[in-house]
mmCIF file of C-alpha atoms in Angstrom:
data_model
loop_
_atom_site.group_PDB
_atom_site.id
_atom_site.type_symbol
_atom_site.label_atom_id
_atom_site.label_comp_id
_atom_site.label_asym_id
_atom_site.label_seq_id
_atom_site.Cartn_x
_atom_site.Cartn_y
_atom_site.Cartn_z
ATOM 1 C CA MET A 197 27.845 -9.435 -58.986
ATOM 2 C CA PRO A 198 27.216 -10.664 -55.424
ATOM 3 C CA ARG A 199 23.634 -10.774 -54.222
ATOM 4 C CA GLU A 200 24.216 -8.268 -51.397
ATOM 5 C CA GLN A 201 25.686 -5.727 -53.817
ATOM 6 C CA ARG A 202 22.710 -6.140 -56.215
ATOM 7 C CA ARG A 203 20.324 -5.588 -53.294
ATOM 8 C CA ARG A 204 22.195 -2.422 -52.282
ATOM 9 C CA LEU A 205 22.055 -1.027 -55.834
ATOM 10 C CA THR A 206 18.325 -1.710 -56.024
ATOM 11 C CA LEU A 207 17.750 0.074 -52.712
ATOM 12 C CA GLN A 208 19.772 3.065 -53.929
ATOM 13 C CA ARG A 209 17.675 3.262 -57.111
ATOM 14 C CA LEU A 210 14.490 3.021 -55.058
ATOM 15 C CA LEU A 211 15.546 5.869 -52.755
ATOM 16 C CA LYS A 212 16.505 8.054 -55.713
ATOM 17 C CA GLY A 213 13.143 7.326 -57.308
ATOM 18 C CA LEU A 214 11.264 8.226 -54.130
ATOM 19 C CA GLY A 215 13.001 11.595 -54.075
ATOM 20 C CA TYR A 216 11.867 12.266 -57.642
ATOM 21 C CA TRP A 217 8.169 11.409 -57.353
ATOM 22 C CA PRO A 218 7.138 14.190 -54.946
ATOM 23 C CA LEU A 219 8.665 16.741 -57.362
ATOM 24 C CA ARG A 220 7.016 15.302 -60.458
ATOM 25 C CA PRO A 221 3.726 17.317 -60.237
ATOM 26 C CA LEU A 222 5.678 20.566 -59.836
ATOM 27 C CA LEU A 223 7.951 19.676 -62.750
ATOM 28 C CA TRP A 224 4.913 18.776 -64.879
ATOM 29 C CA LEU A 225 3.304 22.109 -64.022
ATOM 30 C CA LEU A 226 6.461 24.032 -64.934
ATOM 31 C CA GLY A 227 6.790 22.055 -68.147
ATOM 32 C CA ASN A 228 3.266 23.021 -69.236
ATOM 33 C CA VAL A 229 3.107 26.735 -68.411
ATOM 34 C CA PRO A 230 3.459 29.307 -71.231
ATOM 35 C CA PHE A 231 7.036 30.118 -72.138
ATOM 36 C CA GLY A 232 6.701 33.705 -70.898
ATOM 37 C CA VAL A 233 5.870 32.421 -67.415
ATOM 38 C CA LEU A 234 8.670 29.868 -67.693
ATOM 39 C CA TYR A 235 11.213 32.588 -68.467
ATOM 40 C CA ALA A 236 9.938 34.727 -65.584
ATOM 41 C CA PHE A 237 10.484 31.687 -63.342
ATOM 42 C CA SER A 238 13.949 31.306 -64.887
ATOM 43 C CA ASP A 239 14.795 34.935 -64.045
ATOM 44 C CA PHE A 240 13.689 34.383 -60.451
ATOM 45 C CA MET A 241 15.742 31.174 -60.218
ATOM 46 C CA ARG A 242 18.800 32.966 -61.628
ATOM 47 C CA TRP A 243 18.476 35.620 -58.959
ATOM 48 C CA ALA A 244 17.894 33.045 -56.189
ATOM 49 C CA VAL A 245 20.631 30.623 -57.225
ATOM 50 C CA CYS A 246 23.326 32.914 -58.588
ATOM 51 C CA ASP A 247 22.860 36.211 -56.746
ATOM 52 C CA ALA A 248 21.217 35.347 -53.413
ATOM 53 C CA ILE A 249 22.896 31.975 -52.783
ATOM 54 C CA GLY A 250 25.996 32.651 -54.884
ATOM 55 C CA TYR A 251 26.175 29.229 -56.557
ATOM 56 C CA ARG A 252 29.766 28.678 -57.755
ATOM 57 C CA ARG A 253 30.389 32.426 -57.742
ATOM 58 C CA ARG A 254 34.120 32.146 -57.092
ATOM 59 C CA VAL A 255 34.673 29.376 -59.658
ATOM 60 C CA ILE A 256 32.798 31.281 -62.363
ATOM 61 C CA HIS A 257 34.679 34.498 -61.540
ATOM 62 C CA ASP A 258 38.053 32.737 -61.691
ATOM 63 C CA ASN A 259 37.226 30.949 -64.963
ATOM 64 C CA ILE A 260 36.097 34.164 -66.631
ATOM 65 C CA LEU A 261 39.271 35.878 -65.385
ATOM 66 C CA ILE A 262 41.358 33.102 -66.972
ATOM 67 C CA ALA A 263 39.383 33.100 -70.231
ATOM 68 C CA PHE A 264 39.200 36.901 -70.623
ATOM 69 C CA PRO A 265 42.286 38.442 -68.998
ATOM 70 C CA ASP A 266 42.261 41.402 -71.383
ATOM 71 C CA ARG A 267 38.679 42.481 -70.545
ATOM 72 C CA SER A 268 37.845 45.084 -67.937
ATOM 73 C CA GLU A 269 36.145 44.132 -64.686
ATOM 74 C CA ALA A 270 32.858 45.652 -65.923
ATOM 75 C CA GLU A 271 33.000 43.559 -69.119
ATOM 76 C CA ARG A 272 33.740 40.395 -67.125
ATOM 77 C CA GLU A 273 30.753 41.172 -64.886
ATOM 78 C CA VAL A 274 28.496 41.359 -67.959
ATOM 79 C CA ILE A 275 29.922 38.024 -69.168
ATOM 80 C CA ARG A 276 29.288 36.488 -65.736
ATOM 81 C CA GLN A 277 25.669 37.703 -65.705
ATOM 82 C CA GLU A 278 25.043 36.373 -69.220
ATOM 83 C CA PHE A 279 26.623 33.034 -68.291
ATOM 84 C CA ASN A 280 24.423 32.712 -65.202
ATOM 85 C CA ARG A 281 21.295 33.598 -67.179
ATOM 86 C CA ASN A 282 22.110 31.036 -69.877
ATOM 87 C CA LEU A 283 22.954 28.365 -67.294
ATOM 88 C CA ILE A 284 19.594 28.643 -65.537
ATOM 89 C CA ASP A 285 17.702 29.063 -68.840
ATOM 90 C CA ASN A 286 19.155 25.756 -70.060
ATOM 91 C CA PHE A 287 17.869 23.924 -66.988
ATOM 92 C CA VAL A 288 14.448 25.567 -67.124
ATOM 93 C CA GLU A 289 14.078 25.071 -70.904
ATOM 94 C CA ALA A 290 14.663 21.344 -70.394
ATOM 95 C CA LEU A 291 11.428 21.044 -68.369
ATOM 96 C CA PRO A 292 9.066 21.332 -71.366
ATOM 97 C CA LEU A 293 11.229 18.831 -73.243
ATOM 98 C CA ARG A 294 10.543 16.203 -70.591
ATOM 99 C CA PHE A 295 7.138 17.180 -69.219
ATOM 100 C CA GLY A 296 5.487 19.331 -71.904
ATOM 101 C CA PRO A 297 3.246 18.280 -74.782
ATOM 102 C CA ARG A 298 5.213 16.932 -77.732
ATOM 103 C CA ARG A 299 3.348 19.050 -80.318
ATOM 104 C CA ARG A 300 4.239 22.228 -78.399
ATOM 105 C CA ILE A 301 7.942 21.400 -78.538
ATOM 106 C CA LEU A 302 7.904 20.310 -82.187
ATOM 107 C CA ALA A 303 6.202 23.578 -83.138
ATOM 108 C CA ARG A 304 9.183 25.512 -81.724
ATOM 109 C CA ILE A 305 12.015 23.395 -83.117
ATOM 110 C CA SER A 306 13.423 23.276 -86.628
ATOM 111 C CA HIS A 307 16.828 22.071 -87.665
ATOM 112 C CA THR A 308 18.941 21.239 -90.664
ATOM 113 C CA VAL A 309 21.600 18.584 -90.256
ATOM 114 C CA THR A 310 24.785 19.580 -92.047
ATOM 115 C CA PRO A 311 26.943 16.852 -93.594
ATOM 116 C CA GLU A 312 29.547 17.410 -90.860
ATOM 117 C CA ALA A 313 26.935 17.003 -88.126
ATOM 118 C CA ALA A 314 25.505 13.883 -89.811
ATOM 119 C CA GLU A 315 28.972 12.330 -89.884
ATOM 120 C CA LEU A 316 29.534 13.187 -86.218
ATOM 121 C CA LEU A 317 26.144 11.751 -85.232
ATOM 122 C CA ALA A 318 26.883 8.554 -87.166
ATOM 123 C CA ARG A 319 30.160 8.072 -85.275
ATOM 124 C CA HIS A 320 28.941 9.300 -81.866
ATOM 125 C CA PRO A 321 25.166 8.808 -81.464
ATOM 126 C CA ASN A 322 25.111 9.894 -77.795
ATOM 127 C CA VAL A 323 26.021 13.521 -78.335
ATOM 128 C CA VAL A 324 24.284 16.705 -77.233
ATOM 129 C CA ILE A 325 24.024 19.478 -79.798
ATOM 130 C CA ALA A 326 23.200 22.952 -78.522
ATOM 131 C CA GLN A 327 21.766 25.400 -80.996
ATOM 132 C CA GLY A 328 21.184 29.093 -80.603
#
């Protein structure tokens, strides 16, 4: 890789890092608040992002229309609201995973790896498993 290109990549990483550091105290704070407060924040963010700003409103509406053509408009609206809530909850729930105390997270998580999941993890170690 040419020297100029390496320098450019390093500068890009530096600028991305500088954008992250001012947010770090806020992210740490959100990662360490009680889960009830975290979910209240999540509800506010869902309203702000999905209802007030309308993040990807048309795309989500069209995708739900394609996936559920037999449902009524009221049922699709409920699906859209649940999708938006789960979308924001996933982002907000990730904060304690990165910034919260490890013992707090381990106290809330339990899992059993099925033989099928173990085989998948052995073949593809970089996989994300979502559990409900």
